[in-house]
Amino acid sequence: IRSKARRRGVSFSFLFMWAQGDQLGKITALIESGAIRPVVDRVFPFEATNEALAYVETGRAKGKVVIKVR
């Protein structure tokens, strides 16, 4: 990712967070009530994980790319 970003003259950063139980409860309530609706671009089966990653790498996803485990 770093080399691609440099070639395109862009910068990026990753942000890692650890949510607390009460925060997750509030988010769950918002999702269940329909106040928050995540945008899902595509869903891939677990067996197609490599294809999903390749799709994300194209930069064309217009929402979340989901890998379905079960």
CSV table of N, CA and C in Angstrom, one decimal:
chain,number,residue,atom,x,y,z
A,1,ILE,N,0.8,-1.2,0.0
A,1,ILE,CA,0.0,0.0,0.0
A,1,ILE,C,0.9,1.2,0.0
A,2,ARG,N,1.9,1.2,0.8
A,2,ARG,CA,2.8,2.4,0.9
A,2,ARG,C,3.4,2.8,-0.5
A,3,SER,N,3.9,1.8,-1.2
A,3,SER,CA,4.5,2.1,-2.5
A,3,SER,C,3.4,2.6,-3.5
A,4,LYS,N,2.2,2.1,-3.5
A,4,LYS,CA,1.2,2.5,-4.4
A,4,LYS,C,0.8,4.0,-4.0
A,5,ALA,N,0.7,4.3,-2.7
A,5,ALA,CA,0.4,5.6,-2.3
A,5,ALA,C,1.5,6.6,-2.8
A,6,ARG,N,2.7,6.2,-2.6
A,6,ARG,CA,3.8,7.1,-3.0
A,6,ARG,C,3.8,7.4,-4.5
A,7,ARG,N,3.5,6.3,-5.3
A,7,ARG,CA,3.5,6.5,-6.7
A,7,ARG,C,2.3,7.4,-7.2
A,8,ARG,N,1.3,7.4,-6.4
A,8,ARG,CA,0.1,8.3,-6.7
A,8,ARG,C,0.2,9.6,-6.0
A,9,GLY,N,1.2,9.8,-5.2
A,9,GLY,CA,1.3,11.1,-4.5
A,9,GLY,C,0.3,11.4,-3.5
A,10,VAL,N,-0.1,10.3,-2.8
A,10,VAL,CA,-1.1,10.4,-1.8
A,10,VAL,C,-0.6,9.9,-0.5
A,11,SER,N,-1.2,10.3,0.6
A,11,SER,CA,-0.8,9.8,1.9
A,11,SER,C,-2.0,9.1,2.6
A,12,PHE,N,-1.7,8.2,3.5
A,12,PHE,CA,-2.8,7.5,4.2
A,12,PHE,C,-2.3,7.2,5.6
A,13,SER,N,-3.3,6.8,6.4
A,13,SER,CA,-2.9,6.4,7.8
A,13,SER,C,-4.0,5.4,8.2
A,14,PHE,N,-3.5,4.5,9.1
A,14,PHE,CA,-4.4,3.5,9.7
A,14,PHE,C,-4.8,3.9,11.1
A,15,LEU,N,-6.0,3.6,11.5
A,15,LEU,CA,-6.4,4.0,12.8
A,15,LEU,C,-7.0,2.7,13.4
A,16,PHE,N,-6.4,2.3,14.5
A,16,PHE,CA,-6.9,1.1,15.2
A,16,PHE,C,-7.5,1.5,16.5
A,17,MET,N,-8.7,1.0,16.8
A,17,MET,CA,-9.5,1.3,18.0
A,17,MET,C,-10.0,0.1,18.7
A,18,TRP,N,-10.1,0.1,20.0
A,18,TRP,CA,-10.7,-0.9,20.7
A,18,TRP,C,-11.9,-0.4,21.4
A,19,ALA,N,-13.1,-0.9,21.0
A,19,ALA,CA,-14.3,-0.4,21.5
A,19,ALA,C,-14.6,-1.1,22.8
A,20,GLN,N,-15.3,-0.4,23.7
A,20,GLN,CA,-15.8,-0.9,24.9
A,20,GLN,C,-17.2,-1.5,24.8
A,21,GLY,N,-17.5,-2.4,25.7
A,21,GLY,CA,-18.8,-3.1,25.6
A,21,GLY,C,-20.0,-2.1,25.5
A,22,ASP,N,-20.0,-1.0,26.3
A,22,ASP,CA,-21.1,-0.1,26.2
A,22,ASP,C,-21.2,0.6,24.9
A,23,GLN,N,-20.1,0.9,24.3
A,23,GLN,CA,-20.0,1.6,23.0
A,23,GLN,C,-20.6,0.6,21.9
A,24,LEU,N,-20.2,-0.6,22.0
A,24,LEU,CA,-20.7,-1.6,21.0
A,24,LEU,C,-22.2,-1.8,21.2
A,25,GLY,N,-22.7,-1.7,22.4
A,25,GLY,CA,-24.2,-1.8,22.7
A,25,GLY,C,-24.9,-0.7,22.1
A,26,LYS,N,-24.4,0.5,22.2
A,26,LYS,CA,-25.0,1.7,21.6
A,26,LYS,C,-25.0,1.6,20.1
A,27,ILE,N,-23.9,1.2,19.5
A,27,ILE,CA,-23.9,1.0,18.0
A,27,ILE,C,-24.8,-0.1,17.6
A,28,THR,N,-24.9,-1.2,18.3
A,28,THR,CA,-25.8,-2.2,18.0
A,28,THR,C,-27.3,-1.7,17.9
A,29,ALA,N,-27.6,-1.0,19.0
A,29,ALA,CA,-29.0,-0.4,19.0
A,29,ALA,C,-29.3,0.5,17.8
A,30,LEU,N,-28.3,1.3,17.4
A,30,LEU,CA,-28.5,2.2,16.3
A,30,LEU,C,-28.7,1.4,15.0
A,31,ILE,N,-27.9,0.4,14.8
A,31,ILE,CA,-28.0,-0.5,13.6
A,31,ILE,C,-29.4,-1.2,13.6
A,32,GLU,N,-29.7,-1.8,14.8
A,32,GLU,CA,-31.0,-2.5,14.8
A,32,GLU,C,-32.2,-1.6,14.6
A,33,SER,N,-32.1,-0.3,15.0
A,33,SER,CA,-33.2,0.6,14.8
A,33,SER,C,-33.3,1.2,13.4
A,34,GLY,N,-32.2,0.9,12.6
A,34,GLY,CA,-32.2,1.4,11.3
A,34,GLY,C,-31.6,2.8,11.2
A,35,ALA,N,-31.1,3.4,12.3
A,35,ALA,CA,-30.5,4.7,12.2
A,35,ALA,C,-29.2,4.7,11.5
A,36,ILE,N,-28.5,3.6,11.6
A,36,ILE,CA,-27.2,3.4,10.9
A,36,ILE,C,-27.4,2.3,9.9
A,37,ARG,N,-27.1,2.5,8.7
A,37,ARG,CA,-27.2,1.4,7.7
A,37,ARG,C,-25.9,1.4,6.9
A,38,PRO,N,-25.1,0.4,7.2
A,38,PRO,CA,-23.8,0.4,6.4
A,38,PRO,C,-24.0,0.1,5.0
A,39,VAL,N,-23.2,0.7,4.1
A,39,VAL,CA,-23.3,0.5,2.7
A,39,VAL,C,-22.4,-0.7,2.3
A,40,VAL,N,-23.0,-1.8,1.8
A,40,VAL,CA,-22.3,-3.0,1.5
A,40,VAL,C,-22.2,-3.0,-0.1
A,41,ASP,N,-21.0,-3.0,-0.6
A,41,ASP,CA,-20.8,-3.0,-2.0
A,41,ASP,C,-20.9,-4.5,-2.5
A,42,ARG,N,-20.2,-5.4,-2.0
A,42,ARG,CA,-20.2,-6.8,-2.4
A,42,ARG,C,-20.0,-7.7,-1.3
A,43,VAL,N,-20.5,-8.9,-1.4
A,43,VAL,CA,-20.3,-10.0,-0.4
A,43,VAL,C,-19.7,-11.2,-1.1
A,44,PHE,N,-18.5,-11.6,-0.6
A,44,PHE,CA,-17.8,-12.8,-1.2
A,44,PHE,C,-17.9,-14.0,-0.2
A,45,PRO,N,-18.0,-15.2,-0.7
A,45,PRO,CA,-17.8,-16.3,0.2
A,45,PRO,C,-16.4,-16.4,0.6
A,46,PHE,N,-16.2,-17.1,1.7
A,46,PHE,CA,-14.8,-17.3,2.3
A,46,PHE,C,-13.8,-17.8,1.3
A,47,GLU,N,-14.3,-18.8,0.5
A,47,GLU,CA,-13.5,-19.4,-0.5
A,47,GLU,C,-13.0,-18.4,-1.6
A,48,ALA,N,-13.6,-17.2,-1.7
A,48,ALA,CA,-13.2,-16.2,-2.7
A,48,ALA,C,-12.5,-15.1,-2.1
A,49,THR,N,-11.8,-15.3,-0.9
A,49,THR,CA,-11.2,-14.2,-0.2
A,49,THR,C,-10.1,-13.5,-1.1
A,50,ASN,N,-9.4,-14.3,-1.9
A,50,ASN,CA,-8.4,-13.6,-2.8
A,50,ASN,C,-9.1,-12.7,-3.8
A,51,GLU,N,-10.2,-13.1,-4.3
A,51,GLU,CA,-10.9,-12.3,-5.2
A,51,GLU,C,-11.4,-11.0,-4.5
A,52,ALA,N,-11.9,-11.2,-3.3
A,52,ALA,CA,-12.4,-10.0,-2.5
A,52,ALA,C,-11.3,-9.0,-2.3
A,53,LEU,N,-10.1,-9.5,-1.9
A,53,LEU,CA,-9.0,-8.6,-1.7
A,53,LEU,C,-8.6,-7.9,-3.0
A,54,ALA,N,-8.6,-8.7,-4.1
A,54,ALA,CA,-8.3,-8.1,-5.4
A,54,ALA,C,-9.3,-7.0,-5.8
A,55,TYR,N,-10.5,-7.2,-5.5
A,55,TYR,CA,-11.6,-6.2,-5.7
A,55,TYR,C,-11.3,-5.0,-4.9
A,56,VAL,N,-11.0,-5.1,-3.6
A,56,VAL,CA,-10.7,-4.0,-2.8
A,56,VAL,C,-9.5,-3.2,-3.3
A,57,GLU,N,-8.5,-3.9,-3.8
A,57,GLU,CA,-7.3,-3.3,-4.3
A,57,GLU,C,-7.6,-2.4,-5.6
A,58,THR,N,-8.7,-2.7,-6.3
A,58,THR,CA,-9.0,-1.9,-7.5
A,58,THR,C,-9.4,-0.5,-7.1
A,59,GLY,N,-9.8,-0.3,-5.9
A,59,GLY,CA,-10.2,1.0,-5.5
A,59,GLY,C,-11.6,1.4,-5.9
A,60,ARG,N,-12.4,0.5,-6.5
A,60,ARG,CA,-13.7,0.8,-7.0
A,60,ARG,C,-14.8,0.5,-6.1
A,61,ALA,N,-14.5,-0.1,-4.9
A,61,ALA,CA,-15.6,-0.5,-4.0
A,61,ALA,C,-16.3,0.8,-3.5
A,62,LYS,N,-17.6,0.8,-3.5
A,62,LYS,CA,-18.4,2.0,-3.1
A,62,LYS,C,-19.0,1.8,-1.7
A,63,GLY,N,-18.5,0.9,-1.0
A,63,GLY,CA,-19.0,0.5,0.4
A,63,GLY,C,-18.1,-0.6,0.9
A,64,LYS,N,-18.7,-1.2,1.9
A,64,LYS,CA,-18.0,-2.3,2.6
A,64,LYS,C,-17.9,-3.5,1.7
A,65,VAL,N,-16.8,-4.2,1.7
A,65,VAL,CA,-16.6,-5.5,1.0
A,65,VAL,C,-16.6,-6.6,2.1
A,66,VAL,N,-17.5,-7.5,2.1
A,66,VAL,CA,-17.7,-8.4,3.1
A,66,VAL,C,-17.3,-9.8,2.7
A,67,ILE,N,-16.5,-10.5,3.6
A,67,ILE,CA,-16.2,-11.9,3.3
A,67,ILE,C,-17.0,-12.7,4.3
A,68,LYS,N,-17.9,-13.5,3.7
A,68,LYS,CA,-18.9,-14.3,4.5
A,68,LYS,C,-18.2,-15.6,4.9
A,69,VAL,N,-18.1,-15.8,6.2
A,69,VAL,CA,-17.4,-17.0,6.8
A,69,VAL,C,-18.3,-18.2,6.8
A,70,ARG,N,-19.5,-18.0,7.2
A,70,ARG,CA,-20.5,-19.1,7.3
A,70,ARG,C,-21.7,-18.9,6.4
